[in-house]
Coordinates of C-alpha atoms and ligand atoms in Angstrom, one line a residue:
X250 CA -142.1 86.1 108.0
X251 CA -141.8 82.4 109.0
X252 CA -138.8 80.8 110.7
X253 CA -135.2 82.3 109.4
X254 CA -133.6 80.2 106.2
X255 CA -130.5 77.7 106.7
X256 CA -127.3 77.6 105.1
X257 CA -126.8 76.5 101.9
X258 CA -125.7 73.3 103.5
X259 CA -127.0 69.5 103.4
X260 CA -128.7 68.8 106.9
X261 CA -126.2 65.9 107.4
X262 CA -123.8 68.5 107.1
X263 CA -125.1 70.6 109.1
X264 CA -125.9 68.5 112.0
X265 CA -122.2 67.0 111.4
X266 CA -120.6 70.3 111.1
X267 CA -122.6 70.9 114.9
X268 CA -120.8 68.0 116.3
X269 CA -117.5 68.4 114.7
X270 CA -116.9 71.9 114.0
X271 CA -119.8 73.9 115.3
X272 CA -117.5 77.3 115.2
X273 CA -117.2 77.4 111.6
X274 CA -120.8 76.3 111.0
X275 CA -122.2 79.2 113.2
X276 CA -120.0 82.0 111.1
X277 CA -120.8 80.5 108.0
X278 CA -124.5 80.3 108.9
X279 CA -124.3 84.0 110.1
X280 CA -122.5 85.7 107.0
X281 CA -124.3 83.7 104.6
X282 CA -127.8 84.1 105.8
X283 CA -127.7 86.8 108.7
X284 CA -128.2 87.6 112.5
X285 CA -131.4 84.9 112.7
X286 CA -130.7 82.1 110.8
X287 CA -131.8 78.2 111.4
X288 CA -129.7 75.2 111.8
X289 CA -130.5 71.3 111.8
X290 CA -128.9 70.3 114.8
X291 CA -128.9 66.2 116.3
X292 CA -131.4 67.0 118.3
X293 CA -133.9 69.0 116.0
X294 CA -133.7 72.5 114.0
X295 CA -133.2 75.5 116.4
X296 CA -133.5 79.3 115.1
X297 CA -130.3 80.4 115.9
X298 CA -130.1 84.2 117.3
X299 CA -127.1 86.1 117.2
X300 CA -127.9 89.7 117.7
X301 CA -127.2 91.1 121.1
X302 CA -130.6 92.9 121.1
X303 CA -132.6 90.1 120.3
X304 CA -130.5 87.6 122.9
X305 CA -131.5 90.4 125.5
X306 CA -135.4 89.7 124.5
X307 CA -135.3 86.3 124.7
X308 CA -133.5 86.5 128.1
X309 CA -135.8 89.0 129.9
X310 CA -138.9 88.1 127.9
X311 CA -141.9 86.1 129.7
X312 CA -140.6 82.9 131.2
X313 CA -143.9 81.1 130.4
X314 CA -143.4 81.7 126.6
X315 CA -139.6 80.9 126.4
X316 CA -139.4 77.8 128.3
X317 CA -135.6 76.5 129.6
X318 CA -136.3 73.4 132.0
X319 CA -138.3 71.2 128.8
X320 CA -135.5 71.5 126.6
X321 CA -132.8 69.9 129.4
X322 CA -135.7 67.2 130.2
X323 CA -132.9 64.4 128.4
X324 CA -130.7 65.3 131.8
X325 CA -133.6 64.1 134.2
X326 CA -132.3 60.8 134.7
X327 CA -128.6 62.4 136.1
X328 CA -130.1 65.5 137.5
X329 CA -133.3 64.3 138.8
X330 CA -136.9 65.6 138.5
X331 CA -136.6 68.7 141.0
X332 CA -133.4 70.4 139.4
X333 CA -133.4 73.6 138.7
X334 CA -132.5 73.2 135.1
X335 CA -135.6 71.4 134.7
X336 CA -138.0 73.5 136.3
X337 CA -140.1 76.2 134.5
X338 CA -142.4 78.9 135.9
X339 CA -143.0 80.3 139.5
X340 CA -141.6 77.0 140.2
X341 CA -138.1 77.5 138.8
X342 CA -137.8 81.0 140.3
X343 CA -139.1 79.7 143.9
X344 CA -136.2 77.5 143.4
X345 CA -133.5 79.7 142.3
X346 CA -134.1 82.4 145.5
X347 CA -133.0 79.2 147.4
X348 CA -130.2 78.5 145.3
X349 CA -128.7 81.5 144.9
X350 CA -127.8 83.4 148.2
X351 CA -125.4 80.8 149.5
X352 CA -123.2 80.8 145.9
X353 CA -122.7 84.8 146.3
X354 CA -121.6 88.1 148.8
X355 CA -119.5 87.3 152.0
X356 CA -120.3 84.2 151.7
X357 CA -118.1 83.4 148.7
X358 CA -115.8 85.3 149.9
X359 CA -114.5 83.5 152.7
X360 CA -114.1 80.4 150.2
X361 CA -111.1 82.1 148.5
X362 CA -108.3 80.7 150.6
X363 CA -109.6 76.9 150.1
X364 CA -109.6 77.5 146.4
X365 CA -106.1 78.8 146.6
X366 CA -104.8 75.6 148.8
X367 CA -106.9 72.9 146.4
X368 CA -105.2 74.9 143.3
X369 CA -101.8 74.6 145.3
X370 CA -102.1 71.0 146.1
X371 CA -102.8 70.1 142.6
X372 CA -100.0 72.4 141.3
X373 CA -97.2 70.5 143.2
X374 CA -98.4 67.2 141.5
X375 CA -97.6 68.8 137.6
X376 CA -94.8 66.8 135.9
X377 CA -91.3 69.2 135.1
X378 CA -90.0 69.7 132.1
X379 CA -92.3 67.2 130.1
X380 CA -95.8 67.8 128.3
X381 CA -99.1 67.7 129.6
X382 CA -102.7 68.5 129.2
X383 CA -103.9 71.1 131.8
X384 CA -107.4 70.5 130.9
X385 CA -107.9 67.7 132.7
X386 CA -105.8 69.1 135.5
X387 CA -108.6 72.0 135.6
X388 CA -111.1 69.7 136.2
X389 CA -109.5 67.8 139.2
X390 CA -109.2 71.0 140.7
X391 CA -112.8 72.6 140.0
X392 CA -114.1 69.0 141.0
X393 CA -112.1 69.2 144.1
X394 CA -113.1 72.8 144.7
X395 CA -116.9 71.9 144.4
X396 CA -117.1 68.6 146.3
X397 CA -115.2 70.7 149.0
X398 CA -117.0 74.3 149.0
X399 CA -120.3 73.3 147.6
X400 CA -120.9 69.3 149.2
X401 CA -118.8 70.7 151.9
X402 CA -117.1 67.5 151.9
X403 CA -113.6 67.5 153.8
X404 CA -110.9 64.7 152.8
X405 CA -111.7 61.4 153.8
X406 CA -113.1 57.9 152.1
X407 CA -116.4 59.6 151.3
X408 CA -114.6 62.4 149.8
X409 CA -112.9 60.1 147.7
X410 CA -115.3 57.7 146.4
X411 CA -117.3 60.6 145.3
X412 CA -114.0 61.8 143.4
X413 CA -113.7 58.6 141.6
X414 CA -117.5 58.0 140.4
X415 CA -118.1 61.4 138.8
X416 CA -114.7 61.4 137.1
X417 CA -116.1 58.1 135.6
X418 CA -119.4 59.6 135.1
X419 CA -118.1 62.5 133.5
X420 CA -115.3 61.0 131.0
X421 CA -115.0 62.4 127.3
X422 CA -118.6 61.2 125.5
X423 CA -120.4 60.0 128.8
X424 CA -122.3 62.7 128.6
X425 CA -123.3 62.5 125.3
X426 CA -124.1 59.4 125.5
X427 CA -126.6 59.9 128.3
X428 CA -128.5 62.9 126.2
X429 CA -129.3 60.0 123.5
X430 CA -132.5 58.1 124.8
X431 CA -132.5 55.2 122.2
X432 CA -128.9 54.3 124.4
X433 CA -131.0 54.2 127.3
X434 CA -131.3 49.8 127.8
X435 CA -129.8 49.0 131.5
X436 CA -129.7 45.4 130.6
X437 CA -128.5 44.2 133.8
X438 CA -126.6 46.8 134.4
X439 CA -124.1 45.7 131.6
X440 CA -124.8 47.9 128.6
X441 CA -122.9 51.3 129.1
X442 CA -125.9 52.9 130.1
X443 CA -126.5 50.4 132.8
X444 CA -123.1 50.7 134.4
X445 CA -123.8 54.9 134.2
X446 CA -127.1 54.8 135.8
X447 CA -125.8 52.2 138.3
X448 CA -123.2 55.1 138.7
X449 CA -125.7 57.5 139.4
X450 CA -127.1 55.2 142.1
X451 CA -124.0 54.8 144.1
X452 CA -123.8 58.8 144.3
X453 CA -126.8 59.2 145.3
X454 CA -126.3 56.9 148.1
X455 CA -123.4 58.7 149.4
X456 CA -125.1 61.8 149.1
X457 CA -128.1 60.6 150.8
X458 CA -125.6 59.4 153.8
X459 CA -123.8 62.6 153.8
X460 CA -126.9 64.2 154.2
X461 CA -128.4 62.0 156.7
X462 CA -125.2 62.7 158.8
X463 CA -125.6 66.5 158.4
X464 CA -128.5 66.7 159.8
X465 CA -127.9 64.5 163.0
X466 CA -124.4 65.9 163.5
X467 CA -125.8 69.1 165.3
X468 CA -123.2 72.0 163.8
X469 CA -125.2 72.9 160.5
X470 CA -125.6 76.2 161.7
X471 CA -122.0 76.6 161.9
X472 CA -120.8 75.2 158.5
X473 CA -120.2 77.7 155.1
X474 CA -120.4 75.1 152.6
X475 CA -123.6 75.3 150.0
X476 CA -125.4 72.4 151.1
X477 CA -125.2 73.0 154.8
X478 CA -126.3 76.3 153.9
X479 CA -129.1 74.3 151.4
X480 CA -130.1 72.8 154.2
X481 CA -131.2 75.5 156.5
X482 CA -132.7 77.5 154.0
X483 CA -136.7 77.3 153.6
X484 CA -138.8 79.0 150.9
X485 CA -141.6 80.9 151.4
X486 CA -143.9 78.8 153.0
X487 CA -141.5 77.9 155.6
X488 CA -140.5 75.1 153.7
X489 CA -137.2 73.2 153.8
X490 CA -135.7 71.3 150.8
X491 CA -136.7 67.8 150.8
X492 CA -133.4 65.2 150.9
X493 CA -134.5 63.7 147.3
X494 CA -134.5 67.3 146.2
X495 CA -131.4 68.1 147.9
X496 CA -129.5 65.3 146.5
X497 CA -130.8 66.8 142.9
X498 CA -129.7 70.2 143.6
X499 CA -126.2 68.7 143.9
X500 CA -125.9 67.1 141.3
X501 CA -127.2 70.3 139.2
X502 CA -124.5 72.4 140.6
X503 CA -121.8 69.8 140.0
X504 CA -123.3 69.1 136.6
X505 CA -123.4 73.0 135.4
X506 CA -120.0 74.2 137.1
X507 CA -117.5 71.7 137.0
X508 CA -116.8 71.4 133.6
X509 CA -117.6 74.9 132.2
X510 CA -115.2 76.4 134.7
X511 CA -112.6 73.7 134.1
X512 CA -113.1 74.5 129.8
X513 CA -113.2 78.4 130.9
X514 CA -109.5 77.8 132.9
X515 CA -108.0 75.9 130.2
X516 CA -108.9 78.3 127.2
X517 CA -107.5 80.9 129.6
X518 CA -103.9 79.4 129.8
X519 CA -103.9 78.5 126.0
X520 CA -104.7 82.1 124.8
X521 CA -102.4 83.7 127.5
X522 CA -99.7 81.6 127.0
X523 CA -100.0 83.0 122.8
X524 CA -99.9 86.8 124.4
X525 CA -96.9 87.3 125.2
X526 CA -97.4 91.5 126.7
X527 CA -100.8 89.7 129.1
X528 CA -98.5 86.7 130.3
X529 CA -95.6 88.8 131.1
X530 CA -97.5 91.1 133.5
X531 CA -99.4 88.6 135.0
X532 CA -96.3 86.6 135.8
X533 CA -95.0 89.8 137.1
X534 CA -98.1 90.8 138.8
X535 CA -100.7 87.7 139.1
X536 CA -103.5 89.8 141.1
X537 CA -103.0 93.1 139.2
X538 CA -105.5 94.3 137.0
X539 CA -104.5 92.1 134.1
X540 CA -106.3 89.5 136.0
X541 CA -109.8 89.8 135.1
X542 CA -109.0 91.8 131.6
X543 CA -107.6 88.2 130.4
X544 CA -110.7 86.6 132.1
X545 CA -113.1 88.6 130.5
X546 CA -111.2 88.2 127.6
X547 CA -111.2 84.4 127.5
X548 CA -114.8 84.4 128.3
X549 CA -115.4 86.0 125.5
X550 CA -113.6 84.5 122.6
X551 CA -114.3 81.2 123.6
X552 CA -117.5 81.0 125.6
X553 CA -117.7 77.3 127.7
X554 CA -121.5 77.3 126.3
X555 CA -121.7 78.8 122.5
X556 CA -125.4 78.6 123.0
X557 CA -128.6 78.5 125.0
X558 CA -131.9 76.8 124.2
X559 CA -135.4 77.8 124.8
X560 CA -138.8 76.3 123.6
X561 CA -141.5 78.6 122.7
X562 CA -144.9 77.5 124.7
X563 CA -146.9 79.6 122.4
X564 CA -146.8 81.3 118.7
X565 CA -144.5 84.2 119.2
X566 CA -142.9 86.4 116.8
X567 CA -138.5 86.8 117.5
X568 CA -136.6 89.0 115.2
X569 CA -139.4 89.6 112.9
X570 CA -140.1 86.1 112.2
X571 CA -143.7 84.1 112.9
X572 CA -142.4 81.5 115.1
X573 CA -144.9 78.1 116.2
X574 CA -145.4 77.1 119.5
X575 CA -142.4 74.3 119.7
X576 CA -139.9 76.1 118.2
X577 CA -136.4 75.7 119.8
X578 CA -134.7 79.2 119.8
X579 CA -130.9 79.6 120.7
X580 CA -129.9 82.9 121.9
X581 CA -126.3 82.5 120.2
X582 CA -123.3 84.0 123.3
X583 CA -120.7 82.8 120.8
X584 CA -121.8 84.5 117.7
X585 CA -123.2 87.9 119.8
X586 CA -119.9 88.0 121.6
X587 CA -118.0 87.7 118.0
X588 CA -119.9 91.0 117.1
X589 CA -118.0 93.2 114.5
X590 CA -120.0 96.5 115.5
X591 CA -119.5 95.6 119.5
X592 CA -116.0 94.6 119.3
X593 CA -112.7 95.8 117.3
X594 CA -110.8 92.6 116.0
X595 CA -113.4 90.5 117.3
X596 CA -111.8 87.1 116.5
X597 CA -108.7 87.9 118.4
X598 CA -107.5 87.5 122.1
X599 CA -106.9 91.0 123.2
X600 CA -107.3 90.9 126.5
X601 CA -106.1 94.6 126.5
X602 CA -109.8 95.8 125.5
X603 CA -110.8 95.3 129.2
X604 CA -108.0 96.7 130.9
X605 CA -109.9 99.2 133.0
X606 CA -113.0 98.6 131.1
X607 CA -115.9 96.7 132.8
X608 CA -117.4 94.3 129.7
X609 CA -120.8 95.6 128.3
X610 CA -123.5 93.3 129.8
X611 CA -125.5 93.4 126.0
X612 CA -122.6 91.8 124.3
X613 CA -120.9 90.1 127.2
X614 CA -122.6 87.4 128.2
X615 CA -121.0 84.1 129.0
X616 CA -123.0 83.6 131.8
X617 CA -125.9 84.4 129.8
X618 CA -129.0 86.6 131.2
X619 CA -132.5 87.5 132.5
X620 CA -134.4 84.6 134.5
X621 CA -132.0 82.1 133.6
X622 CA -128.7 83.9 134.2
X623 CA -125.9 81.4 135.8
X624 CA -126.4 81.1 139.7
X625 CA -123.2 80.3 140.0
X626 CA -121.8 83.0 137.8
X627 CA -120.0 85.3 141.1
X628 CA -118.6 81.4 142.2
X629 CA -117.4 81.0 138.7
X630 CA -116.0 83.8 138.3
X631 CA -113.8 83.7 141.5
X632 CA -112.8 80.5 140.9
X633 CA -111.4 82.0 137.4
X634 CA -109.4 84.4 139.0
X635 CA -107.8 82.2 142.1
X636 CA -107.2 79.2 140.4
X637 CA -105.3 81.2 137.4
X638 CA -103.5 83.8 139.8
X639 CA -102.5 80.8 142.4
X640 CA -101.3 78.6 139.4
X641 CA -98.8 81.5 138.5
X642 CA -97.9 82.3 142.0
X643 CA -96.4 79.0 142.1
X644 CA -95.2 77.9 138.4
X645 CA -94.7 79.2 134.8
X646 CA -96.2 76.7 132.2
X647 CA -95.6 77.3 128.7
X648 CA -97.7 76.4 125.7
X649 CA -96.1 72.8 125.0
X650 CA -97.1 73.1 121.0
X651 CA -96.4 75.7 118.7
X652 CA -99.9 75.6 117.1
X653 CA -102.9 77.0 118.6
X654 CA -105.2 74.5 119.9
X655 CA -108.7 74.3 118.4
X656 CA -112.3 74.0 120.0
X657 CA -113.7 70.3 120.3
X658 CA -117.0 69.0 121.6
X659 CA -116.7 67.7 125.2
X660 CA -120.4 67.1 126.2
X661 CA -122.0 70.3 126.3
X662 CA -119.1 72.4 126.4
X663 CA -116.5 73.3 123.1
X664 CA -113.2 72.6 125.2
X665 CA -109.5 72.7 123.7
X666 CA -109.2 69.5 121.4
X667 CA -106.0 68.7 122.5
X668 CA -106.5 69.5 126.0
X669 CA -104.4 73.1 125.6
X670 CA -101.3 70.9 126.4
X671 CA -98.9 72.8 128.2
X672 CA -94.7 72.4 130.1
X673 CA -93.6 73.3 133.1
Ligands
LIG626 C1 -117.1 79.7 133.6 C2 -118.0 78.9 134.2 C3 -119.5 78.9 133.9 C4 -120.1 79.3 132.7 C5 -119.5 79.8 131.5 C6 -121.6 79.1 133.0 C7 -122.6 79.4 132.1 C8 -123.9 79.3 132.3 C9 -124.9 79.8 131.4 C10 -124.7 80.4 130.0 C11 -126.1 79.5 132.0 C12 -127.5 79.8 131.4 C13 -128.2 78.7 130.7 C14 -129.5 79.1 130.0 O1 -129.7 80.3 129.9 O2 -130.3 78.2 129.7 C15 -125.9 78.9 133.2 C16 -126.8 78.4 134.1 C17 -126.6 77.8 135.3 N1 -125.3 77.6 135.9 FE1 -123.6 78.2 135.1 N2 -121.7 78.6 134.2 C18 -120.5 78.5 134.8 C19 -120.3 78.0 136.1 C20 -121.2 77.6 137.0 C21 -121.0 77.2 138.4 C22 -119.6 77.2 139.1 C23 -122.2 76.8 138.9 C24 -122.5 76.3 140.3 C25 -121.7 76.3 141.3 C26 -123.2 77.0 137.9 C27 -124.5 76.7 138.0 C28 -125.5 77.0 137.1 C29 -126.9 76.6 137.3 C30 -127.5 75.9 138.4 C31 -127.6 77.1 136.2 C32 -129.1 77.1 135.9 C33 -129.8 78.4 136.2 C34 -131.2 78.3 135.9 O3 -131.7 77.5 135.1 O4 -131.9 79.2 136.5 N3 -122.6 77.5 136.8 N4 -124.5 78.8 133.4

């Protein structure tokens, strides 16, 4: 069988319904046509997959067949050529032993108590008794978590500068913007695209200093922070990152966990502040075992990434269907995480499935799987848990509007359209 049918939808719609509603589209496309279906999306058609079996496949199946780094090539000019999320092959996994061992074990451990004091400085700056979005107050804080625990940047002018550029590089659209190539005219450096990549240029030269100061300044060995520990690190060979490729490793981890874990934060105080059983005992008991139940739970229903992307290298048959080398194929976390047969009421917050109950890995996957699983997945995930447990320590918002707030595209990530709007 060749590539799964579309919905009986135009593919303007469809590519319209992506950008503006892509929830609805994926359910339609999954009741109407079933568990592999296709979709004409801005950038192309992609076979969509949304059974947790198949997903598995994908993920675990031969890295030289379903290829990651190709299909986030438009990020090159941001992330740089030697990013992980660009690399494919032995390369990409030579890459990824680096990167890994410094974002998990002890290690991450010890980084609780400064997430707990950037969450508690930020807290004290919330207005009283008036309105506000705490989206963008998430992302202050995970910025302000990453430039300190992963740049290992203390407070100071450089600190700051860095603060200012990528909150202008990462503003609502400026991402999209940089993943359309026919945008791409610098003219000057007075087209929008110009002043971004001039952006780009000016972080990488305080990067490059901050670096350069690193390595003269004689205590790398003592510091905790990812790119001290980046620094030391050599593969194989013996081989130390190169500055150039640790200034793109940076970026990369600022790029792939600052705004998923500032969406993932902000669904999680719009859906707990609609339960009212979950927010009471958390309120009452901010570390005890409600904790990660409404994580998991929030992780679930409304997954910072809906989808992944691979492109087949070679003809390969998914889910029964023929597929030609070129193919995009999206593993679907949304859709497979929405399972009727995997989950009771799956379209509800019910944080209560997971009290005491670990999630099932084949239909819990946020974080996604296999060779490409999130690196920084055990960094996320405490960041989850401290910055909602130290918000409540110190304040009890409330949802600010009585109607549930809906998913909106903001870059790559479906955040809450009105920002989940909350009042202290
Ligand atoms: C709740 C927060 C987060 C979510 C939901 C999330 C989700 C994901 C997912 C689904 C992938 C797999 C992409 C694929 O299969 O193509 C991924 C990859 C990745 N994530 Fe995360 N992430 C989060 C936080 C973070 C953080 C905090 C960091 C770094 C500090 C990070 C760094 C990365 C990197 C570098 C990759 C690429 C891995 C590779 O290609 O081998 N993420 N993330």
């Amino acid at each position: 069988m060749a590539a799964p049918p579309a919905p009986a939808l135009s593919p303007g719609r469809q590519k319209a319904g992506w950008i503006l509603r892509p929830e609805a589209l994926m359910l339609r496309a999954r009741a109407e046509v079933g568990p592999a279906f296709t979709l004409e999306l801005p950038i192309g058609p992609a076979v969509f997959l949304a059974d947790p079996v198949t997903i598995r496949e994908v993920f675990t199946g031969d890295p030289e067949v379903f290829r990651a780094g190709e299909g986030n090539a438009p990020l090159e000019p941001v992330l740089g050529p030697a990013s992980l999320l660009l690399l494919d092959g032995p390369e990409h996994l030579r890459r990824r032993r680096l990167l890994l061992p410094p974002l998990h074990g002890e290690r991450l451990a010890g980084q609780r108590a400064a997430m707990e004091r950037i969450t508690a400085a930020d807290v004290a700056s919330w207005p009283r008794d008036v309105p506000f979005a705490l989206e963008p107050r998430m992302r202050q804080i995970t910025l302000g978590i990453i430039l300190r625990l992963v740049f290992g940047l203390a407070e100071g002018p450089r600190h700051d500068e860095l603060r200012g550029r990528f909150a202008q590089l990462l503003p609502r659209g400026a991402g999209n913007l940089a993943l359309v190539p026919a945008l791409r005219r610098e003219l000057g450096g007075r087209s929008p695209w110009g002043r971004f990549m001039a952006n780009v240029r000016a972080i990488d030269g305080v990067l490059l200093a901050e670096i350069a100061e690193r390595r003269g300044a004689g205590d790398l060995e003592e510091r905790t922070d990812v790119l001290s520990l980046l620094m030391t690190a050599t593969d194989e060979d013996g081989r130390p990152l190169e500055d150039r490729e640790l200034r793109d490793e940076l970026m990369t981890l600022l790029l792939a966990g600052h705004e998923t874990t500032a969406t993932a934060l902000a669904w999680t105080f719009e859906l707990l502040f609609r339960h009212e059983e979950a927010y009471a005992a958390l309120r009452a008991d901010p570390g005890g075992p409600w904790l990660d139940a409404v994580c998991s739970e929030a992780l679930r229903l409304r997954p910072p990434l809906p989808v992944v992307v691979r492109r087949l290298a070679t003809r390969t048959t998914v889910a029964g269907h023929d597929l030609p080398a070129g193919t995009r194929v999206a593993p679907c976390i949304f859709l497979a995480q929405r399972d009727p047969v995997a989950h009771r009421t799956p379209h509800a917050f019910r944080p209560e499935r997971y009290l005491g109950v670990a999630p099932q890995p084949l239909t819990w996957l946020p974080f996604g799987g296999g060779t490409r699983r999130c690196v920084g997945a055990a960094f996320a995930q405490l960041e989850h848990r401290t910055v909602l447990r130290t918000v409540l320590e110190h304040v009890a918002p409330r949802a600010a509007d009585p109607r549930p707030d809906r998913p909106a595209r903001r870059t790559i990530v479906l955040s809450p359209a009105r920002g989940a709007r909350a009042v202290v």
